[in-house]
Short mmCIF file of C-alpha atoms in Angstrom, two decimals:
data_model
loop_
_atom_site.label_atom_id
_atom_site.label_comp_id
_atom_site.label_asym_id
_atom_site.label_seq_id
_atom_site.Cartn_x
_atom_site.Cartn_y
_atom_site.Cartn_z
CA LEU A 1 21.14 -26.75 2.59
CA CYS A 2 21.63 -29.02 5.62
CA GLU A 3 22.03 -25.92 7.79
CA ALA A 4 18.87 -24.35 6.31
CA ASP A 5 20.91 -21.32 5.24
CA THR A 6 18.41 -20.82 2.44
CA ILE A 7 17.09 -17.26 2.52
CA GLY A 8 16.66 -16.39 -1.15
CA VAL A 9 17.08 -19.99 -2.37
CA PHE A 10 14.32 -21.04 -4.75
CA GLN A 11 11.57 -23.22 -3.27
CA VAL A 12 13.36 -24.08 0.00
CA GLU A 13 13.40 -20.69 1.76
CA SER A 14 10.07 -20.87 3.60
CA ARG A 15 9.83 -21.44 7.34
CA ALA A 16 8.50 -24.97 6.83
CA GLN A 17 11.27 -25.85 4.38
CA MET A 18 13.91 -24.42 6.74
CA ALA A 19 12.47 -26.47 9.59
CA THR A 20 12.72 -29.66 7.53
CA LEU A 21 16.11 -29.30 5.81
CA PRO A 22 18.27 -29.98 8.93
CA ARG A 23 16.12 -33.01 9.71
CA LEU A 24 16.21 -34.46 6.23
CA LYS A 25 19.89 -33.51 5.70
CA PRO A 26 19.96 -33.78 1.89
CA ALA A 27 23.10 -35.59 0.72
CA CYS A 28 22.31 -36.09 -2.98
CA PHE A 29 20.14 -34.57 -5.64
CA TYR A 30 17.22 -36.98 -5.13
CA ASP A 31 17.07 -35.94 -1.47
CA LEU A 32 16.39 -32.42 -2.70
CA VAL A 33 13.60 -33.75 -4.94
CA VAL A 34 12.04 -35.27 -1.83
CA GLN A 35 12.59 -32.05 0.14
CA VAL A 36 10.73 -30.00 -2.46
CA ALA A 37 7.80 -32.45 -2.56
CA ILE A 38 7.39 -33.23 1.12
CA ILE A 39 6.44 -29.70 2.25
CA ARG A 40 3.13 -29.64 0.42
CA PRO A 41 -0.44 -29.74 1.77
CA GLY A 42 -0.93 -33.28 0.42
CA PRO A 43 1.92 -34.99 2.30
CA ILE A 44 1.31 -32.81 5.39
CA VAL A 45 -2.41 -33.63 5.65
CA GLY A 46 -1.66 -37.26 4.80
CA GLN A 47 0.74 -37.35 7.78
CA MET A 48 3.65 -38.46 5.63
CA VAL A 49 6.28 -35.89 6.67
CA HIS A 50 7.22 -37.17 10.13
CA PRO A 51 7.24 -40.87 9.12
CA TYR A 52 9.63 -40.13 6.26
CA ILE A 53 11.99 -38.05 8.43
CA ASN A 54 11.93 -40.59 11.25
CA ARG A 55 12.66 -43.45 8.86
CA ARG A 56 15.48 -41.53 7.24
CA ALA A 57 16.97 -40.83 10.67
CA GLY A 58 16.67 -44.49 11.68
CA ARG A 59 14.13 -43.77 14.43
CA GLU A 60 11.40 -45.76 12.72
CA ALA A 61 11.49 -48.96 10.68
CA VAL A 62 10.51 -48.84 7.01
CA HIS A 63 7.27 -50.70 6.42
CA TYR A 64 4.58 -50.84 3.74
CA ALA A 65 0.79 -50.85 3.99
CA HIS A 66 0.90 -53.96 1.78
CA PRO A 67 3.85 -56.02 0.42
CA SER A 68 2.78 -55.29 -3.17
CA LEU A 69 3.66 -51.62 -2.62
CA GLU A 70 7.34 -52.14 -1.81
CA PRO A 71 8.62 -51.79 -5.42
CA ILE A 72 6.67 -48.53 -5.73
CA LEU A 73 7.61 -46.97 -2.39
CA ALA A 74 11.07 -48.35 -1.61
CA ARG A 75 12.84 -45.23 -2.91
CA THR A 76 10.83 -43.03 -0.55
CA LEU A 77 11.15 -45.35 2.47
CA GLY A 78 7.60 -46.66 2.25
CA VAL A 79 6.03 -43.20 2.27
CA PRO A 80 4.10 -42.06 -0.84
CA LEU A 81 5.26 -38.56 -1.78
CA PHE A 82 4.69 -38.24 -5.51
CA GLN A 83 1.62 -38.29 -7.72
CA GLU A 84 3.11 -41.01 -9.92
CA GLN A 85 3.42 -43.29 -6.90
CA LEU A 86 -0.26 -42.77 -6.08
CA LEU A 87 -1.32 -43.81 -9.59
CA ARG A 88 0.84 -46.94 -9.47
CA MET A 89 -0.50 -47.80 -6.01
CA ALA A 90 -4.05 -47.62 -7.34
CA MET A 91 -3.18 -49.91 -10.25
CA VAL A 92 -1.31 -52.46 -8.13
CA ALA A 93 -3.33 -52.47 -4.90
CA ALA A 94 -6.81 -51.82 -6.32
CA GLY A 95 -6.43 -53.23 -9.81
CA PHE A 96 -7.17 -49.93 -11.52
CA THR A 97 -7.06 -49.98 -15.29
CA GLY A 98 -5.09 -47.43 -17.25
CA GLY A 99 -8.33 -45.51 -17.84
CA GLN A 100 -9.20 -45.47 -14.15
CA ALA A 101 -5.68 -44.32 -13.27
CA GLU A 102 -6.04 -41.49 -15.77
CA GLU A 103 -9.33 -40.51 -14.12
CA LEU A 104 -7.53 -40.47 -10.77
CA ARG A 105 -4.74 -38.33 -12.24
CA ARG A 106 -7.29 -35.80 -13.44
CA ALA A 107 -8.94 -35.77 -10.01
CA LEU A 108 -5.53 -35.02 -8.50
CA GLY A 109 -4.79 -32.41 -11.15
CA PHE A 110 -5.13 -28.66 -11.21
CA LYS A 111 -8.92 -28.58 -11.06
CA ARG A 112 -9.40 -30.80 -8.03
CA SER A 113 -12.87 -32.22 -7.37
CA LYS A 114 -13.97 -33.51 -3.95
CA GLU A 115 -17.00 -35.22 -5.49
CA ARG A 116 -14.85 -37.06 -8.00
CA MET A 117 -12.42 -38.10 -5.25
CA LYS A 118 -15.31 -39.57 -3.21
CA GLN A 119 -16.39 -41.63 -6.21
CA ILE A 120 -12.83 -42.81 -6.77
CA GLU A 121 -12.46 -43.71 -3.08
CA VAL A 122 -15.40 -46.12 -3.45
CA GLN A 123 -13.71 -47.67 -6.50
CA LEU A 124 -10.42 -47.94 -4.59
CA ARG A 125 -11.96 -49.76 -1.66
CA GLU A 126 -13.92 -52.11 -3.92
CA GLY A 127 -10.80 -52.86 -5.95
CA MET A 128 -8.62 -53.44 -2.88
CA ALA A 129 -11.27 -55.71 -1.36
CA ARG A 130 -11.14 -57.87 -4.49
CA GLN A 131 -7.35 -58.08 -3.99
CA GLY A 132 -7.75 -59.01 -0.33
CA ILE A 133 -6.63 -55.64 1.05
CA THR A 134 -9.00 -54.44 3.78
CA GLY A 135 -9.00 -52.84 7.22
CA GLU A 136 -6.09 -50.63 8.33
CA ALA A 137 -4.00 -51.33 5.22
CA ALA A 138 -6.85 -50.18 2.96
CA ASP A 139 -7.42 -47.10 5.14
CA GLN A 140 -3.72 -46.11 4.88
CA ILE A 141 -3.75 -46.41 1.11
CA VAL A 142 -6.99 -44.45 0.71
CA THR A 143 -5.77 -41.71 3.06
CA ALA A 144 -2.52 -41.39 1.14
CA ILE A 145 -4.28 -41.11 -2.20
CA ALA A 146 -7.08 -38.82 -1.00
CA SER A 147 -4.59 -36.45 0.67
CA PHE A 148 -2.98 -35.74 -2.67
CA ALA A 149 -6.18 -34.03 -3.73
CA LEU A 150 -4.78 -31.26 -1.46
CA TYR A 151 -1.86 -30.45 -3.75
CA GLY A 152 0.84 -33.05 -4.12
CA PHE A 153 3.67 -32.84 -6.62
CA PRO A 154 4.36 -35.11 -9.56
CA GLU A 155 7.92 -36.45 -9.22
CA SER A 156 8.92 -34.81 -12.51
CA HIS A 157 7.69 -31.43 -11.24
CA ALA A 158 9.61 -31.83 -7.98
CA ALA A 159 12.77 -32.78 -9.88
CA SER A 160 12.51 -29.66 -12.04
CA PHE A 161 12.10 -27.48 -8.96
CA ALA A 162 14.92 -29.30 -7.17
CA LEU A 163 17.29 -28.49 -10.02
CA LEU A 164 16.52 -24.78 -9.65
CA ALA A 165 16.87 -25.04 -5.87
CA TYR A 166 20.25 -26.75 -6.25
CA ALA A 167 21.49 -24.14 -8.70
CA SER A 168 20.28 -21.35 -6.42
CA ALA A 169 22.01 -22.89 -3.39
CA TYR A 170 25.23 -23.34 -5.39
CA LEU A 171 25.24 -19.71 -6.48
CA LYS A 172 24.52 -18.49 -2.96
CA ALA A 173 27.38 -20.59 -1.59
CA HIS A 174 29.99 -19.87 -4.26
CA HIS A 175 28.98 -16.60 -5.94
CA PRO A 176 27.01 -14.72 -3.27
CA SER A 177 27.53 -11.22 -4.67
CA ALA A 178 26.12 -12.16 -8.07
CA PHE A 179 23.37 -14.21 -6.42
CA PHE A 180 22.12 -11.39 -4.23
CA ALA A 181 22.50 -8.74 -6.93
CA ALA A 182 20.32 -10.86 -9.23
CA LEU A 183 17.71 -11.39 -6.52
CA LEU A 184 17.56 -7.67 -5.80
CA ASN A 185 17.09 -6.96 -9.50
CA ASN A 186 14.12 -9.30 -9.78
CA GLN A 187 11.91 -8.17 -6.95
CA PRO A 188 9.18 -8.76 -6.00
CA MET A 189 9.72 -12.50 -5.73
CA GLY A 190 10.28 -15.14 -3.09
CA PHE A 191 9.60 -15.09 0.61
CA TYR A 192 11.61 -12.11 1.83
CA ARG A 193 11.82 -8.38 1.30
CA PRO A 194 14.99 -6.85 -0.19
CA SER A 195 15.90 -5.54 3.27
CA THR A 196 16.18 -9.10 4.58
CA LEU A 197 18.15 -10.25 1.53
CA VAL A 198 20.70 -7.46 2.08
CA LYS A 199 21.14 -8.32 5.75
CA ASP A 200 21.52 -12.02 4.98
CA ALA A 201 24.13 -11.17 2.35
CA GLN A 202 26.03 -8.94 4.77
CA ARG A 203 26.12 -11.71 7.37
CA ARG A 204 27.77 -13.84 4.68
CA GLY A 205 30.43 -11.20 4.10
CA VAL A 206 28.99 -9.57 0.98
CA ARG A 207 29.78 -5.85 0.91
CA PHE A 208 27.43 -3.21 -0.50
CA HIS A 209 28.12 0.23 -1.91
CA PRO A 210 25.38 2.80 -1.29
CA ILE A 211 23.25 4.28 -4.05
CA ASP A 212 25.30 6.95 -5.78
CA VAL A 213 24.21 9.11 -8.71
CA GLN A 214 27.79 9.05 -10.01
CA ARG A 215 28.25 5.26 -9.81
CA SER A 216 24.92 3.43 -9.70
CA ALA A 217 23.30 1.82 -12.70
CA TRP A 218 19.55 1.32 -12.73
CA ASP A 219 20.05 -2.29 -11.63
CA CYS A 220 22.29 -3.52 -8.83
CA THR A 221 25.69 -4.56 -10.19
CA VAL A 222 28.73 -6.48 -8.97
CA GLU A 223 31.80 -4.27 -8.88
CA GLU A 224 35.40 -5.30 -9.57
CA ASP A 225 36.07 -5.48 -5.84
CA GLY A 226 33.26 -8.05 -5.48
CA ALA A 227 30.92 -5.63 -3.70
CA VAL A 228 27.34 -5.09 -4.81
CA GLN A 229 26.61 -1.57 -6.00
CA LEU A 230 23.00 -0.78 -5.16
CA GLY A 231 21.02 0.36 -8.18
CA LEU A 232 18.87 3.43 -8.68
CA ARG A 233 15.84 1.13 -8.98
CA TYR A 234 15.73 1.15 -5.17
CA VAL A 235 15.14 4.90 -4.89
CA SER A 236 11.50 5.21 -3.94
CA GLY A 237 9.53 7.37 -6.38
CA LEU A 238 12.35 7.69 -8.93
CA ARG A 239 10.94 7.29 -12.42
CA GLN A 240 12.55 4.42 -14.30
CA GLU A 241 13.12 6.48 -17.46
CA THR A 242 14.82 9.22 -15.45
CA GLY A 243 16.87 6.74 -13.46
CA LYS A 244 18.11 5.01 -16.58
CA THR A 245 18.99 8.37 -18.10
CA MET A 246 21.04 9.19 -15.01
CA ALA A 247 22.79 5.82 -15.16
CA LEU A 248 23.60 6.29 -18.85
CA ARG A 249 25.04 9.81 -18.61
CA LYS A 250 26.87 9.58 -15.26
CA THR A 251 29.80 11.91 -14.32
CA PHE A 252 27.76 14.93 -13.33
CA LEU A 253 29.79 18.05 -12.50
CA SER A 254 27.48 19.24 -9.75
CA LEU A 255 23.99 18.92 -8.35
CA ASP A 256 22.88 21.71 -10.69
CA ASP A 257 24.35 19.77 -13.63
CA LEU A 258 22.53 16.62 -12.51
CA VAL A 259 19.15 18.37 -12.34
CA ALA A 260 19.69 20.21 -15.64
CA ARG A 261 20.69 17.11 -17.60
CA THR A 262 18.13 14.64 -16.22
CA GLY A 263 15.02 16.68 -15.52
CA LEU A 264 14.69 15.37 -11.98
CA ARG A 265 11.61 16.45 -10.10
CA ARG A 266 11.91 18.11 -6.71
CA SER A 267 10.57 15.02 -4.90
CA GLU A 268 13.14 12.83 -6.66
CA VAL A 269 16.05 15.13 -5.77
CA VAL A 270 14.89 15.27 -2.15
CA THR A 271 14.73 11.49 -1.90
CA LEU A 272 18.17 11.11 -3.52
CA ALA A 273 19.56 13.57 -0.99
CA ASP A 274 17.78 11.90 1.90
CA VAL A 275 19.28 8.45 1.16
CA GLY A 276 22.80 9.77 0.60
CA ALA A 277 22.85 9.31 -3.16
CA LEU A 278 24.16 12.89 -3.62
CA ASN A 279 27.06 12.57 -1.19
CA ALA A 280 29.47 12.23 -4.11
CA PHE A 281 29.12 16.00 -4.60
CA GLY A 282 30.76 16.54 -1.22
CA TYR A 283 27.66 16.88 0.93
CA ASP A 284 26.38 14.99 3.90
CA ARG A 285 22.69 14.09 3.64
CA ARG A 286 21.31 17.20 5.34
CA SER A 287 23.59 19.50 3.37
CA ALA A 288 22.45 17.73 0.20
CA LEU A 289 18.83 18.33 1.19
CA TRP A 290 19.66 22.01 1.71
CA GLN A 291 21.37 22.26 -1.67
CA ALA A 292 18.58 20.27 -3.35
CA GLU A 293 16.10 23.02 -2.61
CA ARG A 294 18.40 25.59 -4.24
CA ALA A 295 19.04 23.34 -7.24
CA VAL A 296 15.40 22.71 -8.06
CA ARG A 297 14.26 26.25 -7.12
CA PRO A 298 17.19 28.48 -8.09
CA ASN A 299 15.36 31.74 -7.35
CA LEU A 300 14.67 30.70 -3.75
CA GLN A 301 16.81 32.53 -1.19
CA LEU A 302 17.63 30.23 1.72
CA THR A 303 20.13 31.90 4.05
CA SER A 304 22.86 32.46 1.54
CA HIS A 305 23.20 33.49 -2.08
CA ASN A 306 25.19 30.40 -3.00
CA LEU A 307 25.52 27.74 -0.34
CA GLN A 308 28.21 25.19 -1.03
CA SER A 309 29.53 22.05 0.63
CA ASP A 310 30.40 22.05 4.30
CA GLU A 311 33.87 21.19 3.12
CA ASP A 312 34.32 24.74 1.78
CA ASP A 313 35.48 26.91 4.71
CA ASP A 314 34.76 30.13 2.76
CA ALA A 315 31.05 29.34 2.34
CA PRO A 316 28.38 29.55 5.01
CA SER A 317 27.71 26.10 6.43
CA CYS A 318 24.37 24.37 6.17
CA PRO A 319 22.28 25.32 9.22
CA LEU A 320 20.79 21.82 9.42
CA ARG A 321 22.60 19.48 11.77
CA PRO A 322 23.88 16.19 10.26
CA MET A 323 21.62 13.17 10.55
CA THR A 324 22.14 10.84 13.48
CA GLU A 325 22.57 7.12 12.81
CA VAL A 326 18.94 6.50 13.74
CA GLU A 327 17.80 9.26 11.37
CA ARG A 328 19.90 7.82 8.55
CA LEU A 329 18.35 4.42 9.22
CA VAL A 330 14.83 5.83 9.08
CA ALA A 331 15.69 7.71 5.88
CA ASP A 332 17.13 4.55 4.30
CA TYR A 333 13.95 2.55 4.90
CA ALA A 334 11.72 5.44 3.82
CA GLY A 335 13.69 6.11 0.64
CA THR A 336 14.83 2.64 -0.43
CA GLY A 337 13.05 0.04 1.71
CA LEU A 338 16.39 -1.27 3.02
CA THR A 339 19.63 -0.21 4.66
CA ILE A 340 23.24 -1.24 4.23
CA GLY A 341 24.00 0.36 7.58
CA ARG A 342 23.61 -1.38 10.89
CA HIS A 343 20.49 -3.45 11.50
CA PRO A 344 17.84 -1.59 13.55
CA MET A 345 18.21 -4.20 16.29
CA ALA A 346 21.94 -3.56 16.58
CA LEU A 347 21.25 0.02 17.64
CA ARG A 348 19.35 -1.16 20.69
CA ARG A 349 21.33 -4.29 21.53
CA ASP A 350 22.77 -2.98 24.81
CA ALA A 351 19.32 -2.19 26.16
CA LEU A 352 17.96 -5.52 24.91
CA ALA A 353 20.77 -7.45 26.57
CA THR A 354 20.01 -5.69 29.85
CA ALA A 355 16.37 -6.77 29.43
CA GLY A 356 17.42 -10.41 29.02
CA VAL A 357 16.79 -10.66 25.28
CA THR A 358 18.70 -13.47 23.54
CA ARG A 359 20.17 -12.91 20.08
CA ALA A 360 18.85 -15.16 17.30
CA ILE A 361 22.29 -16.67 16.68
CA ASP A 362 22.57 -17.80 20.32
CA LEU A 363 19.31 -19.80 20.47
CA ALA A 364 20.85 -22.95 19.02
CA ALA A 365 23.26 -23.26 21.96
CA LEU A 366 20.50 -23.20 24.58
CA ARG A 367 18.80 -26.27 26.02
CA GLN A 368 15.41 -27.52 24.93
CA GLY A 369 12.56 -26.33 27.15
CA ARG A 370 14.32 -23.25 28.48
CA ARG A 371 12.32 -20.05 28.90
CA VAL A 372 13.74 -17.40 26.57
CA ARG A 373 13.08 -13.86 25.48
CA VAL A 374 13.74 -12.86 21.87
CA ALA A 375 13.11 -9.70 19.89
CA GLY A 376 13.32 -8.54 16.32
CA MET A 377 11.84 -7.03 13.20
CA VAL A 378 8.90 -9.08 11.93
CA ILE A 379 9.85 -10.16 8.41
CA THR A 380 7.19 -12.83 7.75
CA ARG A 381 3.84 -13.86 9.17
CA GLN A 382 2.20 -17.13 8.15
CA ARG A 383 -1.08 -18.81 8.96
CA PRO A 384 -1.13 -22.00 6.86
CA GLY A 385 -4.46 -23.70 6.30
CA THR A 386 -2.92 -26.99 7.43
CA ALA A 387 -1.67 -25.58 10.78
CA LYS A 388 -4.96 -25.72 12.75
CA GLY A 389 -4.98 -22.01 13.52
CA PHE A 390 -1.34 -21.69 14.58
CA VAL A 391 0.53 -18.63 13.34
CA PHE A 392 4.24 -18.57 12.56
CA LEU A 393 6.37 -15.45 12.79
CA THR A 394 9.93 -14.87 11.66
CA LEU A 395 11.84 -12.27 13.66
CA GLU A 396 15.10 -10.85 12.34
CA ASP A 397 17.87 -9.25 14.37
CA GLU A 398 21.43 -8.32 13.42
CA THR A 399 22.62 -11.93 13.88
CA GLY A 400 19.96 -13.89 12.00
CA ILE A 401 16.36 -15.05 12.30
CA ALA A 402 14.25 -16.63 15.04
CA ASN A 403 11.12 -18.65 14.35
CA ILE A 404 8.13 -18.04 16.60
CA ILE A 405 5.11 -20.33 17.04
CA VAL A 406 1.93 -18.57 18.18
CA ARG A 407 -1.00 -20.58 19.57
CA PRO A 408 -4.49 -19.78 18.21
CA ASP A 409 -5.67 -18.42 21.58
CA LEU A 410 -2.62 -16.14 21.94
CA PHE A 411 -3.10 -14.91 18.37
CA ALA A 412 -6.74 -14.10 19.10
CA ARG A 413 -5.84 -12.29 22.32
CA ASP A 414 -2.95 -10.20 20.94
CA HIS A 415 -4.07 -10.05 17.32
CA GLN A 416 -3.51 -6.32 16.85
CA VAL A 417 0.05 -6.41 18.17
CA ILE A 418 1.04 -9.56 16.27
CA VAL A 419 -0.43 -8.42 12.96
CA HIS A 420 0.43 -4.74 12.94
CA GLU A 421 3.58 -4.08 14.97
CA PRO A 422 6.86 -4.09 12.98
CA PHE A 423 9.05 -4.95 16.01
CA LEU A 424 8.15 -7.49 18.71
CA ILE A 425 9.47 -8.92 21.97
CA VAL A 426 8.45 -12.53 22.54
CA ASP A 427 8.66 -14.51 25.78
CA GLY A 428 8.35 -18.24 25.34
CA ILE A 429 9.73 -21.75 25.59
CA LEU A 430 12.61 -22.87 23.36
CA GLN A 431 11.91 -25.90 21.20
CA SER A 432 14.94 -27.65 19.73
CA GLN A 433 15.08 -30.87 17.75
CA ASP A 434 17.39 -32.12 15.01
CA ASP A 435 19.23 -28.76 14.84
CA VAL A 436 15.97 -26.88 14.35
CA THR A 437 15.02 -24.26 16.94
CA ALA A 438 11.82 -22.29 17.47
CA VAL A 439 10.24 -20.35 20.31
CA ARG A 440 6.76 -21.33 21.44
CA ALA A 441 5.32 -17.95 22.37
CA GLU A 442 3.76 -17.39 25.78
CA ALA A 443 3.59 -13.59 25.59
CA VAL A 444 4.02 -11.06 22.77
CA GLU A 445 4.47 -7.32 23.12
CA ARG A 446 5.42 -4.36 21.02
CA LEU A 447 9.11 -3.45 21.01
CA ARG A 448 9.33 0.27 21.56
CA GLY A 449 12.20 2.48 20.55
CA PRO A 450 13.14 5.74 18.83
CA ASP A 451 12.98 4.20 15.38
CA ALA A 452 10.22 1.61 15.83
CA ASP A 453 7.41 3.98 14.84
CA ASP A 454 9.34 5.71 12.08
CA ILE A 455 10.77 2.87 9.97
CA ASN A 456 8.75 2.42 6.80
CA PHE A 457 8.79 -1.37 6.74
CA SER A 458 6.22 -4.12 6.26
CA ALA A 459 6.55 -7.86 6.63
CA HIS A 460 5.63 -10.43 4.01
CA ASP A 461 2.32 -11.81 5.25
CA PHE A 462 0.99 -15.18 4.09
CA TYR A 463 -2.59 -15.68 5.33
#
């Protein structure tokens, strides 16, 4: 958690959470409760995030808007983060009754009302004035309470989420194969596509077995050797009923036997062949595609009466040349949305290095303020309402992820490239603080390559 190694971890996997975890450095469960609550529109708009982090790091002294608030805010270093604290502040600093506090709770609840909050702000200021709290202290208290109308967490809610985040982080650290298999079986969910989850798992040492009609269940499973066996659920266009039938029957004698016993459609057989799921019958992918046509259309004459595997020297060989690594990669993304082969960026690393592109894993070792060039597959795009028009990109290469900050004017100028291109090269200035790195983009361009236009991949966009 302190290293923000949280791809796939419940509630703390977003860019903003990853940028805060190394600064907050959670050391106990309550720190995780704070972590969950602090990255919310309420605390962000109320300008509570940086004061809390600075106070925790010892860069800023803990102080309170009024001495009466210390018992309420001491646990969060003088910074109000939870809805319960706001209600207690109103009762102590403004003399709110239980009924008035309940009215405030409703105003901060699911159906938030700006009009009601304005009325309550008048009551707060009048109540604080009666208690002798005016001026800057009153302004700080009102700002803190009003900001929570923009979605702040109750402490109990944050604690419940923190428990799930802790459990998720524990499983990722100690049982990664089971963790990633479970995530892959419960898509769509979370911040990242399955392709990113697989690459993150592989960087952690988790091994994957390819989809195989003889071995795969419908779901992804953890094998005895600890590897994750990809499930048939990831074959694009494969009907669930048919896939589960295949998984139940298993041990098919041949491709003909598979088609006869499962009722596979031509398109399904072609996709299975294209992603290598028929290789267990002794074919490479192109040979399987060749044989698939014969299996689903037995009366069709190709170039031979009975083509067999390339392994059989007595049979005519498939006239189609084997797929190249790039072609297998393109087929993987088209047929499953992911690959367990090399990352697309790894295939072009030599050329990228020559062009001065820095790998994501190497950014942390570079000095703050240095001009850098990074490149990668765009896996997320964000434009938070609290970010004043800034856009945040996450680029993934074979070594990890790089966070990119795009100014509003640059986004407007290069909107089409930033929004629509799956691979980007970014020139910018490295920002590094408290073990958190990002690149402030100065120029963005499309990354061209033999696979860039062919890979069937889309980022998770949050606009």
